[in-house]
XYZ file of C-alpha atoms in Angstrom:
523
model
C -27.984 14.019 15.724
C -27.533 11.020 13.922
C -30.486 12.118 10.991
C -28.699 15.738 10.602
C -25.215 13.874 10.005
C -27.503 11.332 7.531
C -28.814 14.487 6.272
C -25.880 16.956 6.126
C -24.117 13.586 3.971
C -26.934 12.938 1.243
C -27.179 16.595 0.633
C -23.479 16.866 0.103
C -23.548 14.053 -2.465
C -26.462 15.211 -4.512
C -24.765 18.239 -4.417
C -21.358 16.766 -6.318
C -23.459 14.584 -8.383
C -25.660 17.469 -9.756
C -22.285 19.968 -10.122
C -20.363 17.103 -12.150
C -23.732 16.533 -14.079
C -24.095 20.050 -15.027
C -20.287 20.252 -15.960
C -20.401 17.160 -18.104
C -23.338 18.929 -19.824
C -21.808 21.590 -20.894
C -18.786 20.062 -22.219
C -21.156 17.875 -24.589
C -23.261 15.451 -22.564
C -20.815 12.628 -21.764
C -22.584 9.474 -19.951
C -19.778 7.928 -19.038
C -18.145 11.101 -16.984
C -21.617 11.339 -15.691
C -21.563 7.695 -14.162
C -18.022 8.746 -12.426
C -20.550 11.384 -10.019
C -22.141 8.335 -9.126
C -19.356 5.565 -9.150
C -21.036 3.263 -6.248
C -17.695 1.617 -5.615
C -16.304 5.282 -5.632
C -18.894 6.641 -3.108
C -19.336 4.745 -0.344
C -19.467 5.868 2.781
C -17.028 5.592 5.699
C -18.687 2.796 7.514
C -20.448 3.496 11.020
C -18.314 1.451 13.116
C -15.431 3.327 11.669
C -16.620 6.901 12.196
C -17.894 5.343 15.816
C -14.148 5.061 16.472
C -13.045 8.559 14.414
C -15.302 10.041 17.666
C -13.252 7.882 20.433
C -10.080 9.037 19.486
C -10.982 12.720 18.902
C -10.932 12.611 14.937
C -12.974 14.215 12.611
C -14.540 12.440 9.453
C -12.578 14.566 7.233
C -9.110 15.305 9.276
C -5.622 14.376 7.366
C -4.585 10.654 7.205
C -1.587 8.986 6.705
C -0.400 5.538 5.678
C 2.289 3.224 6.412
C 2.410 -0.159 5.285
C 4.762 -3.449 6.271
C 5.991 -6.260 4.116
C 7.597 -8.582 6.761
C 4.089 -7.892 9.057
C 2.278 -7.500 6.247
C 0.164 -4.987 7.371
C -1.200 -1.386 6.132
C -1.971 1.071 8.926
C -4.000 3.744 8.572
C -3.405 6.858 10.388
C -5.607 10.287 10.793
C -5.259 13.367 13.038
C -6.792 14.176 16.314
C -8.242 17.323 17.241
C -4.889 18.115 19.080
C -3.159 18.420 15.735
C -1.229 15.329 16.129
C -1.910 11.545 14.326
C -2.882 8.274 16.122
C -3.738 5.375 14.921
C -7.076 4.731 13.570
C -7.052 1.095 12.348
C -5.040 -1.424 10.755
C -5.286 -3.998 7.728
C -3.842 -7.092 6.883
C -2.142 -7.087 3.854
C -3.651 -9.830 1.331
C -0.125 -9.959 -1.106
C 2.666 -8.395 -2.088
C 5.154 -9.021 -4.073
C 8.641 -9.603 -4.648
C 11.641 -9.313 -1.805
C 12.750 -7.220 1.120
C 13.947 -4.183 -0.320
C 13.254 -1.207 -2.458
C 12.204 -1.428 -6.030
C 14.977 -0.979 -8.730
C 13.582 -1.446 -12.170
C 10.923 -2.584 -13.927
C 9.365 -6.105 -13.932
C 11.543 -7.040 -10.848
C 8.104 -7.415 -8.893
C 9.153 -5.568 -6.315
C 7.021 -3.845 -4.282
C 8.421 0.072 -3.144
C 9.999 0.758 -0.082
C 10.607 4.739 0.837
C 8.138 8.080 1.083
C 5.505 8.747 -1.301
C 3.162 11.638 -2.117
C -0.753 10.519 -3.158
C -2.804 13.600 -4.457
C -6.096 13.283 -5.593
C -5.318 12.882 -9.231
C -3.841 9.189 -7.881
C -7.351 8.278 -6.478
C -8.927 5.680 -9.676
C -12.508 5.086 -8.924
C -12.117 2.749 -12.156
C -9.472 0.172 -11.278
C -9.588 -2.881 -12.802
C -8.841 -4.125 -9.739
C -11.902 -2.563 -8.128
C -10.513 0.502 -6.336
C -6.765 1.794 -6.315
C -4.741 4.261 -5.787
C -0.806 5.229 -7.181
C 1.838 5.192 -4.622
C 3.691 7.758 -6.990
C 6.926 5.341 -7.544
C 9.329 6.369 -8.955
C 10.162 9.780 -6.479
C 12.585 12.146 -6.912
C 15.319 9.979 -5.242
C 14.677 6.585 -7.152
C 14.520 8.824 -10.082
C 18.187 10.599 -9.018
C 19.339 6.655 -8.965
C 17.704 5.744 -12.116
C 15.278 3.492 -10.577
C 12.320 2.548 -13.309
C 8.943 1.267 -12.616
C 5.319 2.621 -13.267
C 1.681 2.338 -12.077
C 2.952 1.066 -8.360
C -0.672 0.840 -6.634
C -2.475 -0.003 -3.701
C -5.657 -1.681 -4.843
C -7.921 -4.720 -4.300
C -8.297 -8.108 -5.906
C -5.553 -9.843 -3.975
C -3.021 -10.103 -6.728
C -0.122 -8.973 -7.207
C 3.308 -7.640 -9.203
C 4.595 -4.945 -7.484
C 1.767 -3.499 -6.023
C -0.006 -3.955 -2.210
C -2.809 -5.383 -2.741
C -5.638 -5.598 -0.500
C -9.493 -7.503 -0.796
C -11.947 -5.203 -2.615
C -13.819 -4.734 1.237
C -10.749 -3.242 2.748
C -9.429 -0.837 -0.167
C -13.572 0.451 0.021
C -12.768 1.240 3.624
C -9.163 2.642 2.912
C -10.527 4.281 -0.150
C -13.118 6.521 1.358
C -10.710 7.209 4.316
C -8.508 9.021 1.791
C -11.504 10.809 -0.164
C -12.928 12.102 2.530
C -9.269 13.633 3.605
C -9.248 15.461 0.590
C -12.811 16.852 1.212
C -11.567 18.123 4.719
C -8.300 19.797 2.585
C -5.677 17.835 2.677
C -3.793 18.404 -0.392
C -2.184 15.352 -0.346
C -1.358 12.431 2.148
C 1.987 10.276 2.771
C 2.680 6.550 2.341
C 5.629 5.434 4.110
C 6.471 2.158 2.792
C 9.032 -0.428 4.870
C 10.567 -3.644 4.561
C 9.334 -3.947 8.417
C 9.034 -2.245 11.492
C 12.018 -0.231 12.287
C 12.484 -1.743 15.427
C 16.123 -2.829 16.965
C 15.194 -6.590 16.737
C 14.041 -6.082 12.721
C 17.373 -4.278 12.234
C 19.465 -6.952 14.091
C 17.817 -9.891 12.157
C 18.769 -8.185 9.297
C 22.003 -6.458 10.100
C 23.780 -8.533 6.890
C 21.122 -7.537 4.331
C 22.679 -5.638 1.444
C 19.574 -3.268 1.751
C 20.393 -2.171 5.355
C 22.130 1.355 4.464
C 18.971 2.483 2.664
C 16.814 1.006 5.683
C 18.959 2.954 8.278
C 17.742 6.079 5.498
C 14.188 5.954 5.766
C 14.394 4.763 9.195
C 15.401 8.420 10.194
C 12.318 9.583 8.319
C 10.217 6.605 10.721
C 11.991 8.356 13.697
C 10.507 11.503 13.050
C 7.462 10.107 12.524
C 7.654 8.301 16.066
C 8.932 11.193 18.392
C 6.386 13.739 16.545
C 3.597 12.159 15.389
C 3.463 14.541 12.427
C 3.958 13.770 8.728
C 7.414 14.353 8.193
C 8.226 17.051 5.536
C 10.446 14.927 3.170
C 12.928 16.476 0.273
C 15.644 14.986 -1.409
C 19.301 16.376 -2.298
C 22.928 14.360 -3.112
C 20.848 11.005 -3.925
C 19.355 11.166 0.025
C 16.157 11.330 1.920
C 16.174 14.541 4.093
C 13.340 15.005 7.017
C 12.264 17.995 8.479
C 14.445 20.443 7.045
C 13.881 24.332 7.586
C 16.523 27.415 7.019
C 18.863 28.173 8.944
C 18.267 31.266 11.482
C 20.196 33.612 8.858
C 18.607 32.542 5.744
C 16.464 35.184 3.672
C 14.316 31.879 2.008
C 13.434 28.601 2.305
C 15.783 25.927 0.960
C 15.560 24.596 -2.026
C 16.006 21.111 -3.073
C 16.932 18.743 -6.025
C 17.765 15.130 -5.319
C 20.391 14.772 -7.783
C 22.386 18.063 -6.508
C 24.438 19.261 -3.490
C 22.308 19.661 -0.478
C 21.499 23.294 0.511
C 21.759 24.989 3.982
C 19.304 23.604 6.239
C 18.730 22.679 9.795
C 16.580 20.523 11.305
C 14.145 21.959 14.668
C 16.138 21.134 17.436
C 13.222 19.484 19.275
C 12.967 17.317 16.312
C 16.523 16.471 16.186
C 17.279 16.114 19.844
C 13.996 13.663 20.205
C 15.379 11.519 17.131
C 18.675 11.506 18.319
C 17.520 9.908 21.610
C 15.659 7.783 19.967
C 18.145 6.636 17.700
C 20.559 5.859 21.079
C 17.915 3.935 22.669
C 17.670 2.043 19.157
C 21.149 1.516 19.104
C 22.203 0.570 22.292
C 19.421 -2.478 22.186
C 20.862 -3.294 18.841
C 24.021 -3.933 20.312
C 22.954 -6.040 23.121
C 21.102 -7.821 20.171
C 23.899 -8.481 18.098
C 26.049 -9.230 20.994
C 24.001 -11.901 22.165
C 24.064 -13.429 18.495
C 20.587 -13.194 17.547
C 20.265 -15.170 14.279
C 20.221 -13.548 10.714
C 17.659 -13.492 8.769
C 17.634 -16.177 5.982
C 17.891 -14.079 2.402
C 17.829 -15.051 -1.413
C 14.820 -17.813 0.086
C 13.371 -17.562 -3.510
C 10.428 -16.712 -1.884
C 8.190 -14.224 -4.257
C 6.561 -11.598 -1.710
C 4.020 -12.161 1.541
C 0.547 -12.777 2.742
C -0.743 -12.023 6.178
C -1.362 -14.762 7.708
C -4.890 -14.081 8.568
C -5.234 -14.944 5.035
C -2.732 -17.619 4.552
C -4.867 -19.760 6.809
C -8.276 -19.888 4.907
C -6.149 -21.006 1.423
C -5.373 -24.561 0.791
C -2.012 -25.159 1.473
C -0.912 -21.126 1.611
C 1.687 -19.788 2.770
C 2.806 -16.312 4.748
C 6.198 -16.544 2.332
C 8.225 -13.446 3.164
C 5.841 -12.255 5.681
C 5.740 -13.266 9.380
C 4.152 -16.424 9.337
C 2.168 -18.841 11.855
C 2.176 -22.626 11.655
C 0.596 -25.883 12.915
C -2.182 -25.358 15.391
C -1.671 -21.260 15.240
C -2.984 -21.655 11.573
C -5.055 -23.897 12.103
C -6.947 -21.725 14.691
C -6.532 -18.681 12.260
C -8.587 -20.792 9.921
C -11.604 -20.411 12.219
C -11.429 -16.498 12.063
C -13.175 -14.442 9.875
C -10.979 -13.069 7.465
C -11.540 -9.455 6.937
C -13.075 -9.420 3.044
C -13.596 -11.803 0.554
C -10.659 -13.580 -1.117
C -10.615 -14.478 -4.405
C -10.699 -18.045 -5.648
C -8.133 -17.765 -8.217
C -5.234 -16.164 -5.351
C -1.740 -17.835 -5.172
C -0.185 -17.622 -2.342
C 3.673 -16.931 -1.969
C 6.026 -19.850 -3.005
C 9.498 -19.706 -4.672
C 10.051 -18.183 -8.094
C 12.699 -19.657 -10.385
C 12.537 -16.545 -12.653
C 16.181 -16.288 -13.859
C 16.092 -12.150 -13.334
C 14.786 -12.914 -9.751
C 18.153 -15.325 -8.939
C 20.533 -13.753 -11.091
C 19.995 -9.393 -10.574
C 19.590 -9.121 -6.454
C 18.356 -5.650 -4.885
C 21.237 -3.798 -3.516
C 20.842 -0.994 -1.586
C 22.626 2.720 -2.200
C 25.765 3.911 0.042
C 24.755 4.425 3.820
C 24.156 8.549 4.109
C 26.318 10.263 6.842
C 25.797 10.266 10.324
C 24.476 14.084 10.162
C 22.015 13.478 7.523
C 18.263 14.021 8.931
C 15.240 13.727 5.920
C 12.038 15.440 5.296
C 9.285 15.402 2.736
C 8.518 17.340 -0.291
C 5.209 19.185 -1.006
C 3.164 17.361 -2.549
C 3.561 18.692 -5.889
C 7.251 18.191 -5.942
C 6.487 14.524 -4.497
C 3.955 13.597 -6.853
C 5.439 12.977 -10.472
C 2.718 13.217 -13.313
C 3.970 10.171 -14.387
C 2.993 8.340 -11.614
C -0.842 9.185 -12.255
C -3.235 6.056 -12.170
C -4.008 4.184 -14.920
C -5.877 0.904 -15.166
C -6.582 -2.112 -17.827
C -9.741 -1.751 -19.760
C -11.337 -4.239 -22.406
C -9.986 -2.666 -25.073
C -10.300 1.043 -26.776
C -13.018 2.926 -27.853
C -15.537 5.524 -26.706
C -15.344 4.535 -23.024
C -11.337 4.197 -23.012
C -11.044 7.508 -24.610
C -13.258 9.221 -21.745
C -11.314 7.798 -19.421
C -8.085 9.481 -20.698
C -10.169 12.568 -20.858
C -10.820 12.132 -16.975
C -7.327 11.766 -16.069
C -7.055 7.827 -16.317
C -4.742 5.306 -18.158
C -5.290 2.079 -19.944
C -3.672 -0.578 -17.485
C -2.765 -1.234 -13.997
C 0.471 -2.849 -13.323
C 0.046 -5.260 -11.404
C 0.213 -9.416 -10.832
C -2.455 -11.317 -12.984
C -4.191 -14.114 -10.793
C -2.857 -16.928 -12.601
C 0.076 -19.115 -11.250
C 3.717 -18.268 -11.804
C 4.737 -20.037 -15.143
C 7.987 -21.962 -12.587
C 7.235 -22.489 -9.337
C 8.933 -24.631 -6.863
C 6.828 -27.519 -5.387
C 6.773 -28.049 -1.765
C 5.642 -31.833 -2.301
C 7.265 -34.689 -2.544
C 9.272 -35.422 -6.347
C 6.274 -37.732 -7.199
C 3.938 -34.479 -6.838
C 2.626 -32.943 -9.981
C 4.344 -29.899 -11.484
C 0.795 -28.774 -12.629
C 0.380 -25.423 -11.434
C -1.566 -25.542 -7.998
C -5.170 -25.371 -8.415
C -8.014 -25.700 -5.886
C -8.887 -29.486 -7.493
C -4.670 -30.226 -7.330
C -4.337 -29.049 -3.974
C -7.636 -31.210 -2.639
C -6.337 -34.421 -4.601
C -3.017 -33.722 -2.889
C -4.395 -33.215 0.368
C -6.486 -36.497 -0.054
C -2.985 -38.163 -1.137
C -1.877 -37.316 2.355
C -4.424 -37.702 4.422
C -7.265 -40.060 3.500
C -7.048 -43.887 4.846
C -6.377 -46.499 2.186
C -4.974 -44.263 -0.572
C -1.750 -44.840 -1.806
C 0.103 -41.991 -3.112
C 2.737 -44.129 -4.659
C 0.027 -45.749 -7.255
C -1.115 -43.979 -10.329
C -3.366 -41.611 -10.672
C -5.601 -40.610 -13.332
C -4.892 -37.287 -15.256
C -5.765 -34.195 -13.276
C -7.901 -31.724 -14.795
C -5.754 -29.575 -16.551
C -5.514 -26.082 -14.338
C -8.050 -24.068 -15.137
C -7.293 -21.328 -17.716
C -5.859 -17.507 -16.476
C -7.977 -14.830 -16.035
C -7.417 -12.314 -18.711
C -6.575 -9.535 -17.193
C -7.385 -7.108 -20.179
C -10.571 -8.583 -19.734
C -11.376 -7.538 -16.254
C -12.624 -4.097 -15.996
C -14.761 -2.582 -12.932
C -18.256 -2.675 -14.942
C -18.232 -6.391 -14.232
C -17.223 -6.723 -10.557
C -20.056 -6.160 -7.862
C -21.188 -3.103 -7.938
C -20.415 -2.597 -4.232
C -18.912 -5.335 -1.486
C -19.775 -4.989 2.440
C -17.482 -3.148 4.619
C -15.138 -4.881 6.711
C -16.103 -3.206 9.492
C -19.191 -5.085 9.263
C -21.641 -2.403 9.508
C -24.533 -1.736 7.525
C -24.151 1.374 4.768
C -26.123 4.884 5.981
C -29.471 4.202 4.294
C -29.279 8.178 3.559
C -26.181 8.165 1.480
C -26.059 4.801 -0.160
C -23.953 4.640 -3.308
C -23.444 8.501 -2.677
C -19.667 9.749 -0.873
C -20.272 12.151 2.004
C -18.361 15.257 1.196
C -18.913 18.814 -0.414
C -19.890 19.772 -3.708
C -17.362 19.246 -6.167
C -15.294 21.918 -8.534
C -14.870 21.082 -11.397
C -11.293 21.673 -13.090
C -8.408 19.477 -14.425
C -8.220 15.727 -15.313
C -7.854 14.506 -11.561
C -10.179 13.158 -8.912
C -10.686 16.558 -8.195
C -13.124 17.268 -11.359
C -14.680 13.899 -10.025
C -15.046 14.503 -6.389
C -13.593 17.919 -5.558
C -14.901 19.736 -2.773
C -16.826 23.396 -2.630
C -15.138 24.993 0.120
């Protein structure tokens, strides 16, 4: 069995890689669209371990996923169907950074991260990233656009850095990568990302019952409700500046409903399986919360200063780091953490949450839109309507040229927005006032752990100059032609020798600028 599977999968690849060849020949012998048929980062293959578990839980290689991802947890879970039509969960990742505070994004350069439903197609899929693989969450929607909410190239990627963006290490975003590919082999048109400040849970909610955010929360948490009670992607649409789940005409209606999210809501109801299970829910929710607050469970700290969160997994194996916003571990928790293998390789140039004096990120808080009514219920757009054009990829190149202009040609931009790996220019200093305001460095934070710690050394004397910090990484400078060509899989299992640097899927089509004129299926 397992050499037909090895077999089935190389065939399908040399099959896309000869179609996209034969395209690209035709439309004037381009090398460069040539090398996107056999983008190694691109192509690989789900890992072994992973499709071991795909068969455990009844899922097929190439059934629908779904993602949702955590700031406070800082985790990204990755969800596919079963065979019985509804999702489980298949695994989930720690989240390496992300940026800015609880809350949604508002504008641009406020380094936040998005909270809310989003749409990714194929076109959003960048084999190129500068930040090895990515893909767009599709920020700004339909309802951030209705409120006038600005931002652009919003990713999930890897490279651990980031401004607004989730990012991953380059070995999980290769697993998470080909999940996705391979979902748009099997079909899928499109799959969701449902973004939160936390787990919608009653104690979440209670710690942060005083958080100007909490009437948008209470918004999308209908829309994590649905998700909950159904286990099916939520159909999301958007009318009167709202979120609206599941909606369907009424019992009288001659057509569907149709939505805009800047104008009056239309007739709709919502399945009354689907509402009477939420509504349940929602009183179960509820009456904990009140027992919660009732028994004065504390409030969250806010305005910390605290730029974004780090699993801890990862906080643990970096010099002094630091969970920040994220739920964190301390003393001999971390220290055991620090033993574990941490799931992908982190750079050495990371920073780790710590406070951020940036005037715009004291002075212009997140605030959070009027609560909806009590009646509202939300549902998803297709993914057309869900999936703005302007929110296709684009990532940061060396420069113009030959190579830059094929890559607009194949349905790419010229930069990723996203953190670059240097430090902050202010940050606040957790050391004492005698500490150096050098930005922290692996050589500053040894000397300072040497300060502390070694016998005989006298932090209080002089010490000779530090080496100054070493310089930033350009980021225009770092394009995906001088990464590794390919990192191991986190699942830590060895590649299909069949289909090495080769995707297992069907024959591609080729047609517009998207993925799919890169890795489009034959059906």
């Amino acid at each position: 069995m397992g050499s037909i599977l090895k077999s089935s999968s190389l065939a399908r690849a040399l099959l896309a890689s000869v179609a996209l060849s034969a395209s690209v020949l035709l439309a004037g012998c381009d090398t460069d669209q040539v090398s996107l048929a056999t983008n190694a980062k691109a192509n690989q293959p789900v890992p072994p371990k992973l499709v071991a578990a795909m068969a455990e839980k009844d899922m097929d290689l190439q059934s629908p996923i779904l993602v949702r991802l955590f700031k406070q947890e800082a985790e990204l879970e990755v969800w596919k169907q079963t065979r019985s039509g509804q999702f489980a969960l298949l695994k989930t990742y720690p989240i390496c950074r992300w940026s800015g505070d609880l809350g949604p994004k508002v504008r641009e350069g406020d380094r936040q991260a998005p909270e809310g439903f989003y749409s990714i197609n194929p076109s959003q899929m960048n084999p190129q990233s500068a930040y090895y693989l990515s893909f767009n969450t599709g920020y700004p929607n339909a309802f951030d656009k209705a409120l006038g909410r600005t931002g652009s190239q919003l990713m999930v990627h890897g490279d651990c850095s980031s401004r607004g963006c989730y990012a991953m290490t380059d070995e999980q975003i290769a697993e998470i990568y080909s999940l996705g590919r391979e979902s748009f082999f099997g079909g899928q048109k499109a799959f969701q990302l449902q973004a939160y400040p936390f787990k919608m849970t009653p104690v979440n909610m209670a710690k942060h019952r005083t958080n100007p955010n909490m009437a948008f929360w209470k918004m999308i948490k209908e829309g994590y409700d649905h998700f909950e009670v159904t286990r099916q992607e939520p159909r999301v649409d958007f009318c009167e500046k709202k979120y609206v789940f599941d909606a369907a005409k009424p019992a009288d209606a001659k057509r569907d409903p149709v939505f805009d999210a800047s104008a009056k809501c239309p007739a709709y109801v919502i399945p009354e399986d689907i509402a009477s299970a939420v509504r349940e829910k929602e009183e179960r929710d509820q009456a904990e919360y009140n027992k919660l607050v009732s028994k004065g469970t504390p409030v969250a700290r806010m305005n910390t200063g605290i730029d974004g969160g780090m699993n801890k997994i990862f906080a643990s194996k970096i010099p002094e780091g630091s969970t920040g916003l994220s739920e964190g571990a301390e003393g001999s928790t971390l220290q055991m953490l620090a033993m574990s293998k941490a799931p992908g390789t982190i750079p050495g140039t990371v920073n780790p949450p710590k406070p951020n004096f940036e005037p715009t990120a004291a002075q212009e808080p997140v605030v959070a839109v009027a609560a909806p009514a009590a009646t509202t219920r939300v549902a998803a757009a297709t993914p057309a309507a869900t999936a703005p054009a302007a929110a296709a990829p684009a990532e940061k190149s060396s420069g113009g040229g030959f190579f830059s202009g094929i890559a607009r040609k194949m349905g790419m931009g010229t930069a990723d927005t996203t953190a670059t790996t240097s430090p902050p220019q202010a940050t606040a200093s957790a050391a004492p006032a005698t500490t150096s305001t050098t930005p922290a460095t692996a050589t500053s934070r040894l000397k300072a752990a040497v300060t502390r710690f070694v016998p005989g050394h006298d932090k209080d004397k002089p010490v000779a100059a530090a080496k100054p910090a070493e310089p930033a990484k350009p980021t225009e400078t770092k394009v995906a032609a001088t990464r590794p060509a390919l990192k191991p899989s986190v699942s830590n299992a060895s590649a299909d020798a069949g289909s090495s640097g080769q995707m297992s899927g069907a024959a591609p089509v080729v047609s517009s600028n998207s993925f799919d004129s890169r890795f489009g299926a034959v059906k």
